[in-house]
mmCIF file of C-alpha atoms in Angstrom:
data_model
loop_
_atom_site.group_PDB
_atom_site.id
_atom_site.type_symbol
_atom_site.label_atom_id
_atom_site.label_comp_id
_atom_site.label_asym_id
_atom_site.label_seq_id
_atom_site.Cartn_x
_atom_site.Cartn_y
_atom_site.Cartn_z
ATOM 1 C CA MET A 969 2.041 -13.272 41.950
ATOM 2 C CA ARG A 970 -0.795 -14.201 39.043
ATOM 3 C CA VAL A 971 -0.467 -10.974 36.163
ATOM 4 C CA THR A 972 -3.199 -9.847 33.721
ATOM 5 C CA VAL A 973 -2.258 -8.929 30.592
ATOM 6 C CA ASP A 974 -4.981 -7.012 28.641
ATOM 7 C CA VAL A 975 -3.840 -6.848 25.274
ATOM 8 C CA THR A 976 -6.326 -4.176 23.658
ATOM 9 C CA GLY A 977 -8.447 -4.993 21.278
ATOM 10 C CA GLU A 978 -7.029 -8.846 21.208
ATOM 11 C CA GLY A 979 -8.010 -10.469 24.901
ATOM 12 C CA VAL A 980 -6.113 -11.428 28.537
ATOM 13 C CA HIS A 981 -3.882 -13.512 29.398
ATOM 14 C CA GLU A 982 -3.900 -14.087 32.990
ATOM 15 C CA ILE A 983 0.073 -15.678 34.102
ATOM 16 C CA ASP A 984 1.777 -17.553 37.274
ATOM 17 C CA LEU A 985 5.117 -15.068 37.176
ATOM 18 C CA GLU A 986 5.988 -18.497 39.233
ATOM 19 C CA ARG A 987 5.691 -20.899 36.208
ATOM 20 C CA LEU A 988 8.352 -18.471 34.200
ATOM 21 C CA GLU A 989 11.553 -19.598 33.847
ATOM 22 C CA SER A 990 12.203 -16.808 35.113
ATOM 23 C CA ALA A 991 13.832 -16.178 39.030
ATOM 24 C CA SER A 992 13.387 -12.665 38.488
ATOM 25 C CA PRO A 993 10.880 -12.479 35.759
ATOM 26 C CA THR A 994 10.617 -9.187 32.941
ATOM 27 C CA TYR A 995 8.042 -7.366 30.653
ATOM 28 C CA ALA A 996 9.654 -8.583 28.550
ATOM 29 C CA ASP A 997 8.647 -12.480 30.027
ATOM 30 C CA LEU A 998 5.280 -11.990 30.170
ATOM 31 C CA LEU A 999 5.272 -10.339 26.395
ATOM 32 C CA ALA A 1000 7.082 -13.771 25.418
ATOM 33 C CA ARG A 1001 4.833 -16.299 27.551
ATOM 34 C CA ILE A 1002 1.708 -14.668 24.794
ATOM 35 C CA GLU A 1003 4.110 -14.762 22.216
ATOM 36 C CA LEU A 1004 4.069 -10.622 21.526
ATOM 37 C CA SER A 1005 7.583 -8.999 20.846
ATOM 38 C CA PRO A 1006 8.474 -5.766 22.505
ATOM 39 C CA HIS A 1007 9.625 -4.015 19.376
ATOM 40 C CA GLU A 1008 6.122 -4.510 17.941
ATOM 41 C CA VAL A 1009 4.004 -3.544 21.470
ATOM 42 C CA SER A 1010 4.476 -1.515 24.452
ATOM 43 C CA VAL A 1011 3.730 -1.887 28.095
ATOM 44 C CA LEU A 1012 1.587 0.402 30.442
ATOM 45 C CA VAL A 1013 1.441 0.302 33.428
ATOM 46 C CA ASP A 1014 -1.096 2.953 35.343
ATOM 47 C CA GLY A 1015 -1.990 4.811 32.077
ATOM 48 C CA ARG A 1016 2.589 5.106 30.718
ATOM 49 C CA PRO A 1017 5.871 2.647 29.250
ATOM 50 C CA VAL A 1018 7.552 0.225 30.993
ATOM 51 C CA PRO A 1019 10.162 -1.104 30.264
ATOM 52 C CA GLU A 1020 10.730 -4.223 28.788
ATOM 53 C CA ASP A 1021 13.681 -5.214 30.463
ATOM 54 C CA ALA A 1022 12.408 -3.846 33.340
ATOM 55 C CA PRO A 1023 11.127 -6.559 36.685
ATOM 56 C CA VAL A 1024 7.773 -7.014 36.512
ATOM 57 C CA GLU A 1025 6.017 -5.963 40.667
ATOM 58 C CA VAL A 1026 2.235 -5.063 39.244
ATOM 59 C CA GLU A 1027 -0.389 -7.520 38.889
ATOM 60 C CA GLN A 1028 -2.361 -5.765 35.736
ATOM 61 C CA ILE A 1029 -0.644 -4.472 32.940
ATOM 62 C CA THR A 1030 -1.782 -3.221 29.590
ATOM 63 C CA VAL A 1031 -0.214 -3.977 26.354
ATOM 64 C CA LEU A 1032 -1.063 -2.104 22.959
ATOM 65 C CA ARG A 1033 0.029 -2.852 19.869
ATOM 66 C CA LEU A 1034 1.586 0.030 17.794
ATOM 67 C CA ILE A 1035 0.334 0.495 14.273
ATOM 68 C CA LYS A 1036 1.314 2.342 11.929
ATOM 69 C CA GLY A 1037 -1.277 1.972 8.335
ATOM 70 C CA GLY A 1038 -3.565 4.430 7.185
ATOM 71 C CA MET B 1368 -12.469 37.739 15.003
ATOM 72 C CA THR B 1369 -14.216 35.245 13.376
ATOM 73 C CA ASP B 1370 -17.319 36.658 10.544
ATOM 74 C CA LEU B 1371 -20.375 35.194 11.863
ATOM 75 C CA ARG B 1372 -22.866 35.764 9.028
ATOM 76 C CA LEU B 1373 -23.592 33.348 6.819
ATOM 77 C CA SER B 1374 -24.915 33.849 2.628
ATOM 78 C CA ALA B 1375 -28.279 32.601 2.788
ATOM 79 C CA THR B 1376 -27.496 30.043 0.048
ATOM 80 C CA GLN B 1377 -24.622 28.565 3.338
ATOM 81 C CA LEU B 1378 -27.551 29.553 5.291
ATOM 82 C CA GLU B 1379 -28.936 26.376 4.038
ATOM 83 C CA ARG B 1380 -26.168 24.326 3.004
ATOM 84 C CA TYR B 1381 -25.348 24.012 7.201
ATOM 85 C CA SER B 1382 -28.385 24.487 8.418
ATOM 86 C CA ARG B 1383 -28.268 21.637 10.506
ATOM 87 C CA HIS B 1384 -24.995 22.329 11.661
ATOM 88 C CA VAL B 1385 -26.614 25.384 12.791
ATOM 89 C CA ILE B 1386 -30.031 24.468 14.223
ATOM 90 C CA MET B 1387 -27.827 23.370 17.208
ATOM 91 C CA ASP B 1388 -27.524 25.099 19.897
ATOM 92 C CA GLU B 1389 -23.711 23.572 20.427
ATOM 93 C CA VAL B 1390 -22.939 25.148 16.560
ATOM 94 C CA GLY B 1391 -25.487 27.257 16.036
ATOM 95 C CA PRO B 1392 -24.477 29.751 12.950
ATOM 96 C CA GLU B 1393 -20.914 31.551 15.265
ATOM 97 C CA GLY B 1394 -19.892 27.485 15.239
ATOM 98 C CA GLN B 1395 -20.276 27.226 12.083
ATOM 99 C CA ALA B 1396 -18.820 30.645 11.247
ATOM 100 C CA ARG B 1397 -16.302 29.237 13.267
ATOM 101 C CA LEU B 1398 -15.292 25.817 10.439
ATOM 102 C CA LEU B 1399 -15.367 28.442 7.118
ATOM 103 C CA ALA B 1400 -12.853 29.996 9.117
ATOM 104 C CA GLY B 1401 -10.975 27.216 10.291
ATOM 105 C CA SER B 1402 -8.676 25.173 8.736
ATOM 106 C CA VAL B 1403 -6.973 22.043 9.227
ATOM 107 C CA LEU B 1404 -3.745 19.631 7.765
ATOM 108 C CA VAL B 1405 -4.611 16.489 6.204
ATOM 109 C CA VAL B 1406 -1.222 14.302 6.018
ATOM 110 C CA GLY B 1407 -2.867 11.763 3.802
ATOM 111 C CA ALA B 1408 -5.089 10.725 1.081
ATOM 112 C CA GLY B 1409 -5.583 7.378 1.868
ATOM 113 C CA GLY B 1410 -7.520 5.226 3.838
ATOM 114 C CA LEU B 1411 -8.246 7.408 6.845
ATOM 115 C CA GLY B 1412 -7.187 10.181 5.373
ATOM 116 C CA SER B 1413 -10.334 10.188 2.744
ATOM 117 C CA PRO B 1414 -13.253 10.104 5.320
ATOM 118 C CA VAL B 1415 -11.506 12.623 7.356
ATOM 119 C CA VAL B 1416 -11.086 15.308 3.870
ATOM 120 C CA GLN B 1417 -14.903 14.125 3.107
ATOM 121 C CA TYR B 1418 -15.751 15.331 6.151
ATOM 122 C CA LEU B 1419 -14.348 18.603 6.499
ATOM 123 C CA ALA B 1420 -15.089 19.691 3.820
ATOM 124 C CA ALA B 1421 -18.773 18.370 3.559
ATOM 125 C CA ALA B 1422 -18.871 20.600 7.384
ATOM 126 C CA GLY B 1423 -17.392 23.255 5.517
ATOM 127 C CA VAL B 1424 -13.957 23.372 6.980
ATOM 128 C CA GLY B 1425 -12.576 26.309 5.344
ATOM 129 C CA ARG B 1426 -9.064 25.445 4.720
ATOM 130 C CA LEU B 1427 -8.323 22.192 4.018
ATOM 131 C CA GLY B 1428 -4.371 21.335 3.841
ATOM 132 C CA ILE B 1429 -4.183 17.829 2.072
ATOM 133 C CA VAL B 1430 -0.373 16.106 1.878
ATOM 134 C CA ASP B 1431 0.717 13.433 -0.021
ATOM 135 C CA ASP B 1432 3.095 12.017 -2.214
ATOM 136 C CA ASP B 1433 1.807 9.344 -4.135
ATOM 137 C CA VAL B 1434 -0.513 8.096 -6.960
ATOM 138 C CA VAL B 1435 -3.686 6.712 -6.531
ATOM 139 C CA ASP B 1436 -3.182 3.166 -7.699
ATOM 140 C CA ARG B 1437 -6.312 0.641 -8.140
ATOM 141 C CA SER B 1438 -5.212 -1.639 -5.035
ATOM 142 C CA ASN B 1439 -6.281 1.291 -1.988
ATOM 143 C CA LEU B 1440 -10.222 2.367 -4.438
ATOM 144 C CA GLN B 1441 -11.569 -0.724 -2.080
ATOM 145 C CA ARG B 1442 -10.931 1.744 0.799
ATOM 146 C CA GLN B 1443 -9.803 5.378 -0.239
ATOM 147 C CA VAL B 1444 -13.271 6.218 -1.238
ATOM 148 C CA ILE B 1445 -12.633 9.870 -2.819
ATOM 149 C CA HIS B 1446 -10.998 8.369 -5.301
ATOM 150 C CA ALA B 1447 -12.039 6.929 -8.057
ATOM 151 C CA ASP B 1448 -11.525 4.437 -11.276
ATOM 152 C CA GLY B 1449 -10.582 7.312 -13.442
ATOM 153 C CA ASP B 1450 -8.362 8.578 -10.231
ATOM 154 C CA VAL B 1451 -5.556 5.538 -11.137
ATOM 155 C CA GLY B 1452 -2.043 7.079 -11.615
ATOM 156 C CA ARG B 1453 -3.646 10.125 -11.306
ATOM 157 C CA PRO B 1454 -1.559 12.105 -7.450
ATOM 158 C CA LYS B 1455 -3.211 11.405 -4.312
ATOM 159 C CA VAL B 1456 -3.857 15.697 -3.708
ATOM 160 C CA GLU B 1457 -5.113 16.477 -7.135
ATOM 161 C CA SER B 1458 -7.745 13.752 -6.563
ATOM 162 C CA ALA B 1459 -9.156 15.073 -3.802
ATOM 163 C CA ARG B 1460 -8.256 18.390 -4.465
ATOM 164 C CA GLU B 1461 -11.341 17.754 -7.395
ATOM 165 C CA PHE B 1462 -13.308 15.385 -4.815
ATOM 166 C CA VAL B 1463 -13.476 18.343 -2.023
ATOM 167 C CA ASP B 1464 -13.941 20.925 -5.494
ATOM 168 C CA ARG B 1465 -16.981 18.797 -6.530
ATOM 169 C CA LEU B 1466 -17.957 19.175 -3.000
ATOM 170 C CA ASN B 1467 -18.269 22.274 -1.297
ATOM 171 C CA PRO B 1468 -17.441 25.669 -3.350
ATOM 172 C CA ASP B 1469 -17.259 27.024 0.515
ATOM 173 C CA VAL B 1470 -13.919 24.833 1.137
ATOM 174 C CA THR B 1471 -10.279 25.910 -0.567
ATOM 175 C CA VAL B 1472 -8.773 22.869 -1.010
ATOM 176 C CA GLU B 1473 -4.591 24.244 -0.851
ATOM 177 C CA PRO B 1474 -2.723 20.183 -2.102
ATOM 178 C CA HIS B 1475 0.857 19.642 -0.420
ATOM 179 C CA GLU B 1476 2.224 17.460 -2.992
ATOM 180 C CA LEU B 1477 5.066 16.439 -1.152
ATOM 181 C CA ARG B 1478 7.308 13.401 1.000
ATOM 182 C CA LEU B 1479 6.745 15.998 5.467
ATOM 183 C CA SER B 1480 10.549 15.600 6.537
ATOM 184 C CA ALA B 1481 12.335 17.930 9.139
ATOM 185 C CA ASP B 1482 12.604 20.649 6.118
ATOM 186 C CA THR B 1483 9.291 20.625 4.398
ATOM 187 C CA ILE B 1484 7.522 20.408 7.087
ATOM 188 C CA ALA B 1485 8.259 24.443 7.669
ATOM 189 C CA THR B 1486 7.698 25.585 4.128
ATOM 190 C CA LEU B 1487 4.311 24.663 5.003
ATOM 191 C CA PRO B 1488 1.132 27.409 5.983
ATOM 192 C CA ASP B 1489 -0.095 27.447 9.456
ATOM 193 C CA TYR B 1490 -3.462 24.862 10.118
ATOM 194 C CA ASP B 1491 -5.278 25.235 13.351
ATOM 195 C CA LEU B 1492 -5.135 21.812 13.551
ATOM 196 C CA VAL B 1493 -3.359 17.911 12.024
ATOM 197 C CA VAL B 1494 -4.569 14.692 11.265
ATOM 198 C CA ASP B 1495 -2.278 12.254 11.328
ATOM 199 C CA ALA B 1496 -3.499 9.839 8.412
ATOM 200 C CA SER B 1497 0.073 8.934 7.284
ATOM 201 C CA ASP B 1498 0.975 5.396 6.697
ATOM 202 C CA ASN B 1499 4.590 5.016 7.989
ATOM 203 C CA PHE B 1500 6.217 5.708 11.542
ATOM 204 C CA ALA B 1501 8.104 8.742 9.713
ATOM 205 C CA THR B 1502 6.123 10.637 9.168
ATOM 206 C CA ARG B 1503 3.971 9.468 12.879
ATOM 207 C CA TYR B 1504 6.867 10.649 14.718
ATOM 208 C CA LEU B 1505 7.318 13.826 12.581
ATOM 209 C CA LEU B 1506 4.004 15.335 13.260
ATOM 210 C CA ASN B 1507 3.856 13.963 16.700
ATOM 211 C CA ASP B 1508 7.184 15.621 16.988
ATOM 212 C CA TYR B 1509 6.179 18.597 15.655
ATOM 213 C CA CYS B 1510 2.714 19.378 17.050
ATOM 214 C CA ALA B 1511 4.099 19.156 19.925
ATOM 215 C CA LEU B 1512 7.433 21.606 19.797
ATOM 216 C CA GLU B 1513 4.333 24.020 18.162
ATOM 217 C CA GLY B 1514 1.528 23.841 20.177
ATOM 218 C CA ILE B 1515 -0.333 22.920 17.084
ATOM 219 C CA PRO B 1516 -3.728 19.925 18.575
ATOM 220 C CA LEU B 1517 -3.042 16.610 16.803
ATOM 221 C CA VAL B 1518 -5.556 13.759 16.068
ATOM 222 C CA HIS B 1519 -3.994 10.816 15.412
ATOM 223 C CA GLY B 1520 -5.309 7.459 14.184
ATOM 224 C CA ALA B 1521 -3.574 4.234 12.741
ATOM 225 C CA ILE B 1522 -5.600 1.039 11.342
ATOM 226 C CA TYR B 1523 -4.159 -2.461 11.579
ATOM 227 C CA ARG B 1524 -6.145 -5.736 9.781
ATOM 228 C CA PHE B 1525 -9.950 -5.052 12.041
ATOM 229 C CA GLU B 1526 -8.283 -2.629 14.245
ATOM 230 C CA GLY B 1527 -7.778 0.833 14.773
ATOM 231 C CA GLN B 1528 -6.465 3.462 17.595
ATOM 232 C CA LEU B 1529 -6.895 6.736 18.057
ATOM 233 C CA THR B 1530 -6.240 9.597 20.363
ATOM 234 C CA THR B 1531 -6.084 13.710 20.515
ATOM 235 C CA PHE B 1532 -2.714 15.133 21.689
ATOM 236 C CA GLU B 1533 -4.174 18.187 22.928
ATOM 237 C CA ASN B 1534 -0.485 19.684 22.994
ATOM 238 C CA ASP B 1535 -1.516 22.485 25.336
ATOM 239 C CA GLY B 1536 1.252 21.328 28.133
ATOM 240 C CA ASP B 1537 -0.862 19.577 30.500
ATOM 241 C CA GLY B 1538 -1.878 15.223 28.424
ATOM 242 C CA PRO B 1539 0.630 12.951 26.555
ATOM 243 C CA CYS B 1540 2.143 12.820 22.802
ATOM 244 C CA TYR B 1541 2.453 10.152 21.065
ATOM 245 C CA ARG B 1542 6.527 9.744 22.346
ATOM 246 C CA CYS B 1543 4.410 9.020 25.917
ATOM 247 C CA LEU B 1544 3.058 5.691 24.751
ATOM 248 C CA PHE B 1545 5.594 4.394 22.769
ATOM 249 C CA PRO B 1546 8.964 6.237 22.969
ATOM 250 C CA GLU B 1547 10.875 4.861 20.189
ATOM 251 C CA ALA B 1548 9.700 3.983 17.296
ATOM 252 C CA PRO B 1549 9.969 -0.815 16.167
ATOM 253 C CA GLU B 1550 12.639 -1.975 14.064
ATOM 254 C CA PRO B 1551 11.718 -1.184 11.083
ATOM 255 C CA GLY B 1552 10.799 -4.548 9.647
ATOM 256 C CA THR B 1553 9.493 -5.221 12.639
ATOM 257 C CA VAL B 1554 5.504 -4.457 12.426
ATOM 258 C CA PRO B 1555 3.784 -5.348 9.646
ATOM 259 C CA ASP B 1556 1.710 -2.445 6.814
ATOM 260 C CA CYS B 1557 -2.059 -3.247 4.958
ATOM 261 C CA ALA B 1558 0.002 -4.189 2.483
ATOM 262 C CA THR B 1559 0.896 -7.484 3.747
ATOM 263 C CA THR B 1560 -1.337 -8.276 5.851
ATOM 264 C CA GLY B 1561 -4.856 -6.767 4.245
ATOM 265 C CA VAL B 1562 -7.183 -4.507 5.717
ATOM 266 C CA LEU B 1563 -11.154 -4.687 6.399
ATOM 267 C CA GLY B 1564 -11.465 -1.468 3.782
ATOM 268 C CA VAL B 1565 -14.349 -0.470 5.641
ATOM 269 C CA LEU B 1566 -12.029 0.061 9.178
ATOM 270 C CA PRO B 1567 -10.792 3.389 7.888
ATOM 271 C CA GLY B 1568 -13.891 4.666 7.364
ATOM 272 C CA THR B 1569 -14.423 4.616 11.325
ATOM 273 C CA VAL B 1570 -11.671 5.695 12.602
ATOM 274 C CA GLY B 1571 -11.644 8.472 10.059
ATOM 275 C CA CYS B 1572 -15.062 9.187 10.890
ATOM 276 C CA ILE B 1573 -14.358 9.199 14.626
ATOM 277 C CA GLN B 1574 -11.316 11.690 13.897
ATOM 278 C CA ALA B 1575 -13.134 13.899 11.447
ATOM 279 C CA THR B 1576 -15.799 13.920 14.980
ATOM 280 C CA GLU B 1577 -12.392 15.542 16.816
ATOM 281 C CA ALA B 1578 -10.988 17.861 13.878
ATOM 282 C CA VAL B 1579 -14.739 19.614 14.334
ATOM 283 C CA LYS B 1580 -15.167 19.261 17.833
ATOM 284 C CA LEU B 1581 -11.787 21.502 17.871
ATOM 285 C CA VAL B 1582 -13.063 23.810 15.784
ATOM 286 C CA LEU B 1583 -15.519 23.879 17.716
ATOM 287 C CA GLU B 1584 -13.501 23.604 21.110
ATOM 288 C CA THR B 1585 -16.085 22.350 22.345
ATOM 289 C CA GLY B 1586 -17.369 18.529 23.147
ATOM 290 C CA GLU B 1587 -14.534 16.812 24.646
ATOM 291 C CA PRO B 1588 -11.660 15.515 22.992
ATOM 292 C CA LEU B 1589 -10.432 12.522 23.525
ATOM 293 C CA THR B 1590 -7.210 13.799 25.473
ATOM 294 C CA GLY B 1591 -5.470 11.028 27.618
ATOM 295 C CA ARG B 1592 -7.564 8.436 26.125
ATOM 296 C CA LEU B 1593 -6.760 5.676 23.582
ATOM 297 C CA LEU B 1594 -9.350 4.252 21.227
ATOM 298 C CA VAL B 1595 -8.722 1.659 20.546
ATOM 299 C CA TYR B 1596 -11.717 -0.191 18.288
ATOM 300 C CA ASP B 1597 -12.025 -3.342 16.968
ATOM 301 C CA ALA B 1598 -14.281 -4.202 13.913
ATOM 302 C CA MET B 1599 -13.598 -7.900 14.448
ATOM 303 C CA ASP B 1600 -15.487 -7.751 18.088
ATOM 304 C CA MET B 1601 -17.664 -4.375 17.477
ATOM 305 C CA ARG B 1602 -15.953 -3.661 20.601
ATOM 306 C CA PHE B 1603 -14.114 -0.184 21.724
ATOM 307 C CA ASP B 1604 -12.031 0.068 24.288
ATOM 308 C CA THR B 1605 -10.551 3.145 25.872
ATOM 309 C CA VAL B 1606 -7.072 2.993 27.273
ATOM 310 C CA GLU B 1607 -6.338 6.104 29.923
ATOM 311 C CA VAL B 1608 -2.518 7.082 28.236
ATOM 312 C CA ARG B 1609 -1.041 9.691 30.637
ATOM 313 C CA GLN B 1610 2.195 12.148 30.005
ATOM 314 C CA ASN B 1611 5.190 9.595 30.273
ATOM 315 C CA PRO B 1612 7.635 11.947 32.725
ATOM 316 C CA ASP B 1613 10.974 9.700 30.904
ATOM 317 C CA CYS B 1614 8.478 11.029 27.901
ATOM 318 C CA PRO B 1615 12.139 11.587 24.882
ATOM 319 C CA LEU B 1616 9.898 14.837 24.066
ATOM 320 C CA CYS B 1617 7.504 16.467 26.716
ATOM 321 C CA GLY B 1618 8.778 14.467 29.825
ATOM 322 C CA GLU B 1619 10.961 16.239 32.586
ATOM 323 C CA GLU B 1620 13.841 16.236 31.208
ATOM 324 C CA PRO B 1621 13.167 15.666 27.037
ATOM 325 C CA THR B 1622 16.364 14.956 25.180
ATOM 326 C CA ILE B 1623 14.692 16.197 21.794
ATOM 327 C CA GLU B 1624 14.167 19.803 21.812
ATOM 328 C CA SER B 1625 14.047 20.264 17.615
ATOM 329 C CA ILE B 1626 13.083 18.550 15.419
ATOM 330 C CA HIS B 1627 16.533 18.772 13.376
ATOM 331 C CA ASP B 1628 17.435 16.294 16.497
ATOM 332 C CA VAL B 1629 15.691 13.468 15.644
ATOM 333 C CA ALA B 1630 16.434 11.177 12.226
ATOM 334 C CA TYR B 1631 12.776 10.354 11.604
ATOM 335 C CA GLU B 1632 13.934 6.565 9.216
ATOM 336 C CA GLY B 1633 14.073 3.384 11.327
ATOM 337 C CA ARG B 1634 14.076 4.291 15.370
ATOM 338 C CA CYS B 1635 13.357 7.629 14.702
ATOM 339 C CA THR B 1636 15.943 8.624 17.895
ATOM 340 C CA LEU B 1637 18.550 11.664 18.031
ATOM 341 C CA SER B 1638 20.092 12.033 15.306
ATOM 342 C CA ALA B 1639 24.158 10.459 15.763
ATOM 343 C CA ASP B 1640 25.232 14.051 14.807
#
């Protein structure tokens, strides 16, 4: 399955799950592929966050960077 | 009930509001009778304070425990060179005093905590212009539990994020998006990475816009939508944000029922005791 990862404000990545090392890739695996840490972002599916250790089951995800500056 | 009478001076000062059907004398009177708490008198807080004061929001609470540093002046436009070393809330109060005599500033020179937030007077709404996760999560939890609208803004290098949590029971809260704060030290701040000086001006002005609309009870707030601004590519993206049934604060089985349940440090999760 090919997953579209939209890192909001930064760009879109297309990732083939079959090319990841894990047999059952998680959202954390997707983030690792684009060099993001689960600590610094939230992964949204249909406007809601999903656990980083959950298996990827959708073709479109949104990644939001957690920022604190003011 | 709001007193609709505006003085001749006020009719002149706010004439560009008064002539608009969406505001009018009633709306301006509502602004003059309104109150907003601005948490943070730094990069975001500066334009928020500036425009809310200019708009004639009658009572402005300003929270900040910091003093003006010379490195702030590249973006924190209500403070000036002569304010270096002074409390930001005092510098902000003097700025507003010079700008608009209709506005009463209530400076709160303190660090917000679960204890100190309860000492503040009531305000119609809160603008989050803070620069740390402890304050952001505390404000979110407090406003959600108390049903106070919260206008959120945050900045990072060339990027800004904004949304409005109306906290009327229907929309999401900050924890719906980010259930817990990140591990300390994993997310850099402006002092580490830098920030484009004009960036908080753009983001703060949109926060002020949201606040004015909320006081006026007009227009469509950024509820359920996170606006992401990329200054480098000059793009605005909107991300749909929905209420999260697993949210620890406003979900179906909430675990946070009071701000005193939470340790507002580290990951801002439930206290161990």
